[in-house]
mmCIF file of C-alpha atoms and ligand atoms in Angstrom:
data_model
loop_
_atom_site.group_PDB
_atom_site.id
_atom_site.type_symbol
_atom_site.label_atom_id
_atom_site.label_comp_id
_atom_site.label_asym_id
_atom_site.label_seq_id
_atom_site.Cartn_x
_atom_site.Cartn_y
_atom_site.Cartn_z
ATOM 1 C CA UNK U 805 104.232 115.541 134.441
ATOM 2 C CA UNK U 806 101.590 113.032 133.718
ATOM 3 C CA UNK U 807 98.054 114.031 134.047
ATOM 4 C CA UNK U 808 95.717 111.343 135.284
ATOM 5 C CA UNK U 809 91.848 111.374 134.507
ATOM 6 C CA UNK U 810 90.647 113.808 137.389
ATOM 7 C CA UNK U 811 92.943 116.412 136.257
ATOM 8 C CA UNK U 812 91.313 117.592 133.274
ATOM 9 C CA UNK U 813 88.665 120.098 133.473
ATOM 10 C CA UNK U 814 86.542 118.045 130.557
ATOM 11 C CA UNK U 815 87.749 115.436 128.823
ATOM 12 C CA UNK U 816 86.672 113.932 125.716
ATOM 13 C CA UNK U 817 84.373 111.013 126.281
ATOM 14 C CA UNK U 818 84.894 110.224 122.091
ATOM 15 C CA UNK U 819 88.135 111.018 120.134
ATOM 16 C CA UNK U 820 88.841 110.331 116.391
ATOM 17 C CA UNK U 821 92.538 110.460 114.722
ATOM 18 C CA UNK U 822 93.074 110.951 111.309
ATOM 19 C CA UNK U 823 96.823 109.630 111.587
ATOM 20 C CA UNK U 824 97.940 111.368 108.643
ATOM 21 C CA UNK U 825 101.796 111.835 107.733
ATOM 22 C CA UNK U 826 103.097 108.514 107.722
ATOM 23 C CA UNK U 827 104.307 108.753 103.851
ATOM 24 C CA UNK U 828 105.881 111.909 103.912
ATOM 25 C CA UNK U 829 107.904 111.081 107.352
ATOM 26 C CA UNK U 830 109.388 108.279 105.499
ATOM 27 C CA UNK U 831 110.195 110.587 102.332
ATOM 28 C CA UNK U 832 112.046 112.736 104.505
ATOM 29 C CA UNK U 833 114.390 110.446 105.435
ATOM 30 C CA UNK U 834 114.595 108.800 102.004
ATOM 31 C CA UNK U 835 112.665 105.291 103.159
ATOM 32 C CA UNK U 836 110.267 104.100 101.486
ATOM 33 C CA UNK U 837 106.835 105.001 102.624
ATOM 34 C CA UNK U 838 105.556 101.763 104.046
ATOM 35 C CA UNK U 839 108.800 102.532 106.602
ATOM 36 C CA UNK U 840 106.139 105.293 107.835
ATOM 37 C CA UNK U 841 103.314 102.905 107.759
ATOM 38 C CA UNK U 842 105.452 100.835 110.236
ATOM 39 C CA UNK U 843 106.135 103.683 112.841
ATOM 40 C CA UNK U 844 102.331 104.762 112.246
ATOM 41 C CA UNK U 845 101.641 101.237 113.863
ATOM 42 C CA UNK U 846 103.814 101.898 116.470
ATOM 43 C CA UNK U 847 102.742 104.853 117.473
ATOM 44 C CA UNK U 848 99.159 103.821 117.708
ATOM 45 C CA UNK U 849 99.863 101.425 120.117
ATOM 46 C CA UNK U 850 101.660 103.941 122.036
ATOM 47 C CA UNK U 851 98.513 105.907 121.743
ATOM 48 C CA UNK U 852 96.130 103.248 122.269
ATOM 49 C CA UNK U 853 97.777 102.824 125.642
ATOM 50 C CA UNK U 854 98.153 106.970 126.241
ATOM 51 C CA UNK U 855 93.733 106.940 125.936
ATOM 52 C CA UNK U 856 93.837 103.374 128.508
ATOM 53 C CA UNK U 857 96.383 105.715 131.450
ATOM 54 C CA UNK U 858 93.868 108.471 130.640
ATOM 55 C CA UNK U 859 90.381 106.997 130.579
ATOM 56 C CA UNK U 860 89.057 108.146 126.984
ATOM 57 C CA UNK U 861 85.811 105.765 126.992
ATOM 58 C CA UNK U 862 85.847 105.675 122.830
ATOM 59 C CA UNK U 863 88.746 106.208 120.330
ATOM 60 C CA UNK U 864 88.149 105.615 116.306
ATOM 61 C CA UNK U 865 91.583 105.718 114.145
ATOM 62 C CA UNK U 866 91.140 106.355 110.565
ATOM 63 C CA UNK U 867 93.661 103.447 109.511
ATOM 64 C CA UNK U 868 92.601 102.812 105.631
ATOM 65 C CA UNK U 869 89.887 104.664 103.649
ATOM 66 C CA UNK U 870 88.411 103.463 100.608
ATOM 67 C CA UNK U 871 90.655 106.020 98.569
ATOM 68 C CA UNK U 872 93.619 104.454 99.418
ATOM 69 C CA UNK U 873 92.825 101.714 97.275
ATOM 70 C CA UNK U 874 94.163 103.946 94.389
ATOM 71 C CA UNK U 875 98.061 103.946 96.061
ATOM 72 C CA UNK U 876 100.544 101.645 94.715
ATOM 73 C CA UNK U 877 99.893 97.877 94.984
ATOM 74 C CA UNK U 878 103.416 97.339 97.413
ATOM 75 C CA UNK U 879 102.009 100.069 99.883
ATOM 76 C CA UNK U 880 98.860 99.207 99.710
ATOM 77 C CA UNK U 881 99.730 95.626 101.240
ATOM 78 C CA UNK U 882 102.435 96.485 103.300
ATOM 79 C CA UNK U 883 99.342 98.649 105.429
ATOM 80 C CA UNK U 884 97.281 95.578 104.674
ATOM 81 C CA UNK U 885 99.591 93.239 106.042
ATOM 82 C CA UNK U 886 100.369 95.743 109.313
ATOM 83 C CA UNK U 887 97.201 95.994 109.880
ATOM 84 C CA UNK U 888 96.309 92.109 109.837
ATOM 85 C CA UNK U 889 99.578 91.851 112.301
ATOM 86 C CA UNK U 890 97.712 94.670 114.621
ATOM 87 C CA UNK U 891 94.811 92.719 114.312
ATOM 88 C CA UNK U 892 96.502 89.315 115.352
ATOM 89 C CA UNK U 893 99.315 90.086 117.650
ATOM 90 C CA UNK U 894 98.114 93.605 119.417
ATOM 91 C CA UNK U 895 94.214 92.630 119.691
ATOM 92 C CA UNK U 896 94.790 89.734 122.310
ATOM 93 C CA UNK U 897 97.143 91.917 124.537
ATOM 94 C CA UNK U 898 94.912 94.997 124.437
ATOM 95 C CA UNK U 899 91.966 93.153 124.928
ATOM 96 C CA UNK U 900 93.870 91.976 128.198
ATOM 97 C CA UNK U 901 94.059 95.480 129.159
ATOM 98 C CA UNK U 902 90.155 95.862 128.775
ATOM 99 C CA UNK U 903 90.293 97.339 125.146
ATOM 100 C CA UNK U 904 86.934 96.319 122.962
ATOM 101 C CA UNK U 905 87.676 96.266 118.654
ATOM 102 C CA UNK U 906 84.692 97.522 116.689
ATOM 103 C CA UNK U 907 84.942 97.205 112.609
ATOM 104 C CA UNK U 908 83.882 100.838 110.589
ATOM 105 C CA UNK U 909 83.341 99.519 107.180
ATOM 106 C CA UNK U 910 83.227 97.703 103.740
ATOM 107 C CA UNK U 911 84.033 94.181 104.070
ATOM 108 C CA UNK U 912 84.180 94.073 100.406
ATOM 109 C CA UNK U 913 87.274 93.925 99.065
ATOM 110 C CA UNK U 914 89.462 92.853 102.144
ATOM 111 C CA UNK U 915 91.729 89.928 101.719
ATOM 112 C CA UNK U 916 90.113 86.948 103.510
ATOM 113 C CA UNK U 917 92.226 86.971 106.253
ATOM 114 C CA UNK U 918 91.388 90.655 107.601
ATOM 115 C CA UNK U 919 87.673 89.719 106.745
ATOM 116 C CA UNK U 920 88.175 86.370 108.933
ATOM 117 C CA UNK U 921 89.212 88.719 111.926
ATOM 118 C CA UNK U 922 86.816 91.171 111.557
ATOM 119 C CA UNK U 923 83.689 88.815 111.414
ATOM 120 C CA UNK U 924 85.390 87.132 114.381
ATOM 121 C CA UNK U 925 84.938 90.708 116.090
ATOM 122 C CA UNK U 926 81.743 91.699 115.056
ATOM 123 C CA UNK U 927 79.985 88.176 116.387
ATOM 124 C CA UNK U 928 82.185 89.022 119.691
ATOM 125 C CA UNK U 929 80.083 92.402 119.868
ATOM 126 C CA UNK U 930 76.772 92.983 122.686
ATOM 127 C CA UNK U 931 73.897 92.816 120.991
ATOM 128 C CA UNK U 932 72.605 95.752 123.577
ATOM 129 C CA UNK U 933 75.767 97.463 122.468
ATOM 130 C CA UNK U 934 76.090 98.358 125.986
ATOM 131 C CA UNK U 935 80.075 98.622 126.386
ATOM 132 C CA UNK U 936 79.703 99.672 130.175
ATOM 133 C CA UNK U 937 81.926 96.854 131.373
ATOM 134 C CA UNK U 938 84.989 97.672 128.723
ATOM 135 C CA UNK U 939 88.130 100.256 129.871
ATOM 136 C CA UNK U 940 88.351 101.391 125.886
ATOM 137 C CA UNK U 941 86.160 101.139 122.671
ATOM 138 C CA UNK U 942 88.735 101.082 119.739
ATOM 139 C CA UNK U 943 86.818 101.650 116.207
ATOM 140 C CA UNK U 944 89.233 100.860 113.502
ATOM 141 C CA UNK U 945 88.045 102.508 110.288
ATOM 142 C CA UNK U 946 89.410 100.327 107.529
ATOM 143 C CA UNK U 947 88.254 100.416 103.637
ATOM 144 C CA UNK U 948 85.912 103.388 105.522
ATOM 145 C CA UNK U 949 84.084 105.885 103.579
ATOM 146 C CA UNK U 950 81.554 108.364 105.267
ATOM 147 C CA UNK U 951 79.837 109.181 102.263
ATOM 148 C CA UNK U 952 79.811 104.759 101.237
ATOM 149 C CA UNK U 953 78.722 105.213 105.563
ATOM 150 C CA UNK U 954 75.175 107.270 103.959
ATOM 151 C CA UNK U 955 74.227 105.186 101.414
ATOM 152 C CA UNK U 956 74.545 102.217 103.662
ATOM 153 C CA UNK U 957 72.494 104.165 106.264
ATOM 154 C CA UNK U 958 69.856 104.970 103.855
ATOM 155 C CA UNK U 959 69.518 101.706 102.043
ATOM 156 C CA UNK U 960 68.742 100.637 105.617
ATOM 157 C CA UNK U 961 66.035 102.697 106.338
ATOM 158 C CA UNK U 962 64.662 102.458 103.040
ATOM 159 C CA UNK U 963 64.283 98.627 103.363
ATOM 160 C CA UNK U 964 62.125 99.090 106.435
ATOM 161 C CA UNK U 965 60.184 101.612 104.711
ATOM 162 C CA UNK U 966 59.521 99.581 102.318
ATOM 163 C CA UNK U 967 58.599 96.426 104.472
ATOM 164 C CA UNK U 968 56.359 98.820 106.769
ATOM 165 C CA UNK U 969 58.528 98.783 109.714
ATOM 166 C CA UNK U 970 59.093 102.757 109.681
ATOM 167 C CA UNK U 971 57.140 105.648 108.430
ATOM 168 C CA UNK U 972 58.955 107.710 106.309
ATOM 169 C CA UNK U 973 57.809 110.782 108.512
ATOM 170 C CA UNK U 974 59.607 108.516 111.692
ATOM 171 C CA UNK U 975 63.212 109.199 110.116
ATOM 172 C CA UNK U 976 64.828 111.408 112.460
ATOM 173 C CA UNK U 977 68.438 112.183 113.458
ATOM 174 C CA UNK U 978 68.286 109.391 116.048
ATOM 175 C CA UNK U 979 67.137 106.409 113.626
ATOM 176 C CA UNK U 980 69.850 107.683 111.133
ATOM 177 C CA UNK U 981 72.517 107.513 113.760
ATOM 178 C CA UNK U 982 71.631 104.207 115.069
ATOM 179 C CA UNK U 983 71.888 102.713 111.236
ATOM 180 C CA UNK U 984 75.376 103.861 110.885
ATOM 181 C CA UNK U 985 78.397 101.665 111.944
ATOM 182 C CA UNK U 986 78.657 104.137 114.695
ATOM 183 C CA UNK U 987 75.549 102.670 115.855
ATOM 184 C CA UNK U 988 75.525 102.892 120.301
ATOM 185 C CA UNK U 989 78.681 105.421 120.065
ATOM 186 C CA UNK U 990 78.266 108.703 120.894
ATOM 187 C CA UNK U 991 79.830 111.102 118.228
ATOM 188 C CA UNK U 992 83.327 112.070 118.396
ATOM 189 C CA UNK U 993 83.689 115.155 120.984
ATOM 190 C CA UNK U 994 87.237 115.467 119.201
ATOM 191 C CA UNK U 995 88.917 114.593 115.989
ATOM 192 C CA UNK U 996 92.828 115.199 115.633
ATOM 193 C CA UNK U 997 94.175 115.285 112.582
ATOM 194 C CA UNK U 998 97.644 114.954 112.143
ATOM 195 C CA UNK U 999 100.072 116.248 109.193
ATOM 196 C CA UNK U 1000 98.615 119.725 108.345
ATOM 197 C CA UNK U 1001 96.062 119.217 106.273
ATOM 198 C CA UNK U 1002 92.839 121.444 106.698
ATOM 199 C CA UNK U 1003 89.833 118.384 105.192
ATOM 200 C CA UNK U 1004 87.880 115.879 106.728
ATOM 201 C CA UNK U 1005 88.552 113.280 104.141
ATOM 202 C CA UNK U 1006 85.247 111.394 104.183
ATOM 203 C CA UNK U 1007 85.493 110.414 107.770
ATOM 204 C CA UNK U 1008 82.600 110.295 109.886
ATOM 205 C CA UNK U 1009 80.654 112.925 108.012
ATOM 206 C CA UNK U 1010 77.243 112.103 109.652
ATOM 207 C CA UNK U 1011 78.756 112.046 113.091
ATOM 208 C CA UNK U 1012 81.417 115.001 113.211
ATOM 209 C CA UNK U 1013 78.448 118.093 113.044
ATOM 210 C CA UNK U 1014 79.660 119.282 115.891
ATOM 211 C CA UNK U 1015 82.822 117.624 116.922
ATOM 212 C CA UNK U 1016 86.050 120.083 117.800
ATOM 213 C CA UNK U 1017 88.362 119.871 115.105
ATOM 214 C CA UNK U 1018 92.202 119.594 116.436
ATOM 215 C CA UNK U 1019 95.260 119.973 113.292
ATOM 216 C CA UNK U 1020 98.678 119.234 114.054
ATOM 217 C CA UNK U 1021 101.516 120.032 111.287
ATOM 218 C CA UNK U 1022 103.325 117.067 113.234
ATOM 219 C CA UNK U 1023 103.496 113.712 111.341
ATOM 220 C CA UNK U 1024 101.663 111.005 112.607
ATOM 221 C CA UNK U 1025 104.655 108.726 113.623
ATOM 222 C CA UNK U 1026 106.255 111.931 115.434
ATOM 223 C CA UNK U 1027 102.889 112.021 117.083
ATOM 224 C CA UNK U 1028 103.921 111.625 120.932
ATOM 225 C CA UNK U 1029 101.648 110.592 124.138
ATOM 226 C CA UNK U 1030 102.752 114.679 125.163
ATOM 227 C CA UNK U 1031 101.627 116.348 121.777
ATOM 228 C CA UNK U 1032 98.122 113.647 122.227
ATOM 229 C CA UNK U 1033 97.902 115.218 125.729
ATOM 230 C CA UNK U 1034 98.416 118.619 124.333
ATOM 231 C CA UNK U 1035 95.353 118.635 122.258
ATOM 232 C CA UNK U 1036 93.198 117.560 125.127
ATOM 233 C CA UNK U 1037 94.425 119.975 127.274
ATOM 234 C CA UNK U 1038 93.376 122.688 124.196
ATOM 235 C CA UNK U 1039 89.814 120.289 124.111
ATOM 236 C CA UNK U 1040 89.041 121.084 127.373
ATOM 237 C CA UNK U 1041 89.428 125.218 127.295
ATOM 238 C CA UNK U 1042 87.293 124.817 124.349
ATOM 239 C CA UNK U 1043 83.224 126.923 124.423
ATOM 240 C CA UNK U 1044 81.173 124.114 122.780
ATOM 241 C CA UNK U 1045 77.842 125.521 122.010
ATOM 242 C CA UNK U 1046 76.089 123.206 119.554
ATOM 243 C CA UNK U 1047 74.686 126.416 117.515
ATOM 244 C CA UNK U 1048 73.372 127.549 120.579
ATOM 245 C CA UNK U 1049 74.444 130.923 122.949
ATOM 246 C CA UNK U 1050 77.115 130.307 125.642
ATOM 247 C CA UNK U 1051 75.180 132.915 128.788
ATOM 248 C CA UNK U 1052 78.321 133.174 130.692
ATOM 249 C CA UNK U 1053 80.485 133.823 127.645
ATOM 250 C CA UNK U 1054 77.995 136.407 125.433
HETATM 251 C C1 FPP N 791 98.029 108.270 106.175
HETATM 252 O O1 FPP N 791 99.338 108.692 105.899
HETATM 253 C C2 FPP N 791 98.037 106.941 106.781
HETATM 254 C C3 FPP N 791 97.484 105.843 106.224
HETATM 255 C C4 FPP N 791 96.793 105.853 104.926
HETATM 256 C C5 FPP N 791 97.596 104.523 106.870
HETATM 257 C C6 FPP N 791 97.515 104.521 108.370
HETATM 258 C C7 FPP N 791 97.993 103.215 108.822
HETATM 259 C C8 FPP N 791 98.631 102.991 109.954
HETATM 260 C C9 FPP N 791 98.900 103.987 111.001
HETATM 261 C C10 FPP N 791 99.106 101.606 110.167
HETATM 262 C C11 FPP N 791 98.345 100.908 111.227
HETATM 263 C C12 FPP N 791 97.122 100.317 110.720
HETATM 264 C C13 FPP N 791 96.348 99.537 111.492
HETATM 265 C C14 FPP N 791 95.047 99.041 111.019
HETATM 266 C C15 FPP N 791 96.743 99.141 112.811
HETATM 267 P P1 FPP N 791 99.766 108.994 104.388
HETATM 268 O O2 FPP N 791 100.390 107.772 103.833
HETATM 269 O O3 FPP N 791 98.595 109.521 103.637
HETATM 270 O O4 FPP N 791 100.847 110.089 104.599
HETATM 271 P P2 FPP N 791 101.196 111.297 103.613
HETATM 272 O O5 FPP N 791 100.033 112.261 103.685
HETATM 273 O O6 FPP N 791 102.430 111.865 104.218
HETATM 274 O O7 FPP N 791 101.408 110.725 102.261
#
């Protein structure tokens, strides 16, 4: 049965995927990897869709980290050239449906043509950042690192030290959060992880403090709309107390 919206006790407003598993679904069916890459894509959309039916107001997909730079040069531009087919085919049609891109980033070292579409996003973005009038936020992590996320933060903030446009006693939680990429997003409320592993992998380190972690041993491209619906369901019985003392469940 499909659950709309009003049935969920609490839902999510924020959810972040670490869509893990796409390599070693391939290897178990003896394909090459970038086979997974391929049904990754697929299933995102399927996803992507899942959070639209639903009404999740902000979704961030961890689709290429800086790391992955060090896999082999043929995967490495089969997810570059997936992605840049995402970016060109699947944007337009989404964007239909009331879906808004956002960029989490290094420009730096994309080939031109992703860096073309992503410029071509950010100058589409409010300046107020106020996404009130969009169904979806979609943050695509790609060439991502939290900890390169920091230093970009900080450099920031140092500048306007420097320049006299912020005390150095003024840096506070808030200030730091509105110089990430992240910047007008609340933080996640959930990251799923699919494919087992038990890490963060340098995503969203600033924003995650107190986000509910949800790990599936399912592959990513196995990852259905049910098994998505599954974790919110868990999300929802969850006691989130920000360090503090739950009084009705001491
Ligand atoms: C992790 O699986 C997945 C990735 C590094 C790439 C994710 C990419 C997609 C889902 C393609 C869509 C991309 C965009 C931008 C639309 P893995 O290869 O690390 O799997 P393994 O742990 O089994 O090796």
């Amino acid at each position: 049965m499909t659950k709309d919206k009003s049935q969920y006790t609490k839902l999510p407003v924020h959810v972040a995927i670490i869509m893990d598993g796409n390599g070693r679904w391939a290897e178990r069916r003896g394909l090459p990897r970038t086979e997974g890459h391929r049904k990754g894509a697929n299933r995102l959309k399927e996803i992507v869709n899942t959070c639209l039916d639903i009404g999740i107001k902000y979704l961030t997909v961890y689709a290429f980290s800086k790391e992955n730079w060090k896999r082999p040069i043929t995967e490495v531009s089969t997810i570059m050239k997936l992605a840049e087919y995402f970016f060109k085919r699947e944007f337009d049609k989404f964007k239909k449906k009331g879906v808004f891109f956002r960029h989490l980033g290094d420009l730096e070292g994309l080939p031109p043509s992703i860096r073309r579409i992503i410029v071509d996003m950010k100058s589409n973005d409010t300046p107020d950042r106020n996404y009130e009038d969009k169904r979806l936020v979609m943050n695509i992590a790609f060439n991502y690192s939290g900890r390169s996320e920091i230093i970009e933060a900080v450099k920031k903030i140092s500048g306007k030290v420097l320049n006299g446009d912020v005390k150095p006693e003024e840096i506070n939680e808030e200030l730091i959060s509105e110089s990430m990429y992240t910047a007008g997003i609340p933080d996640p409320d959930l990251l799923i992880r699919t494919g087992g592993e038990l890490r963060i992998s340098n995503f969203l380190l600033w924003q995650s403090a107190y986000t509910e972690i949800w790990v599936t041993r399912t592959l990513w491209p196995d990852f259905t709309s049910k098994l998505f619906k599954k974790a919110l369901e868990d999300y929802s019985k969850r006691d989130r107390r920000f360090g503090g003392l739950n009084i009705y469940h001491s």
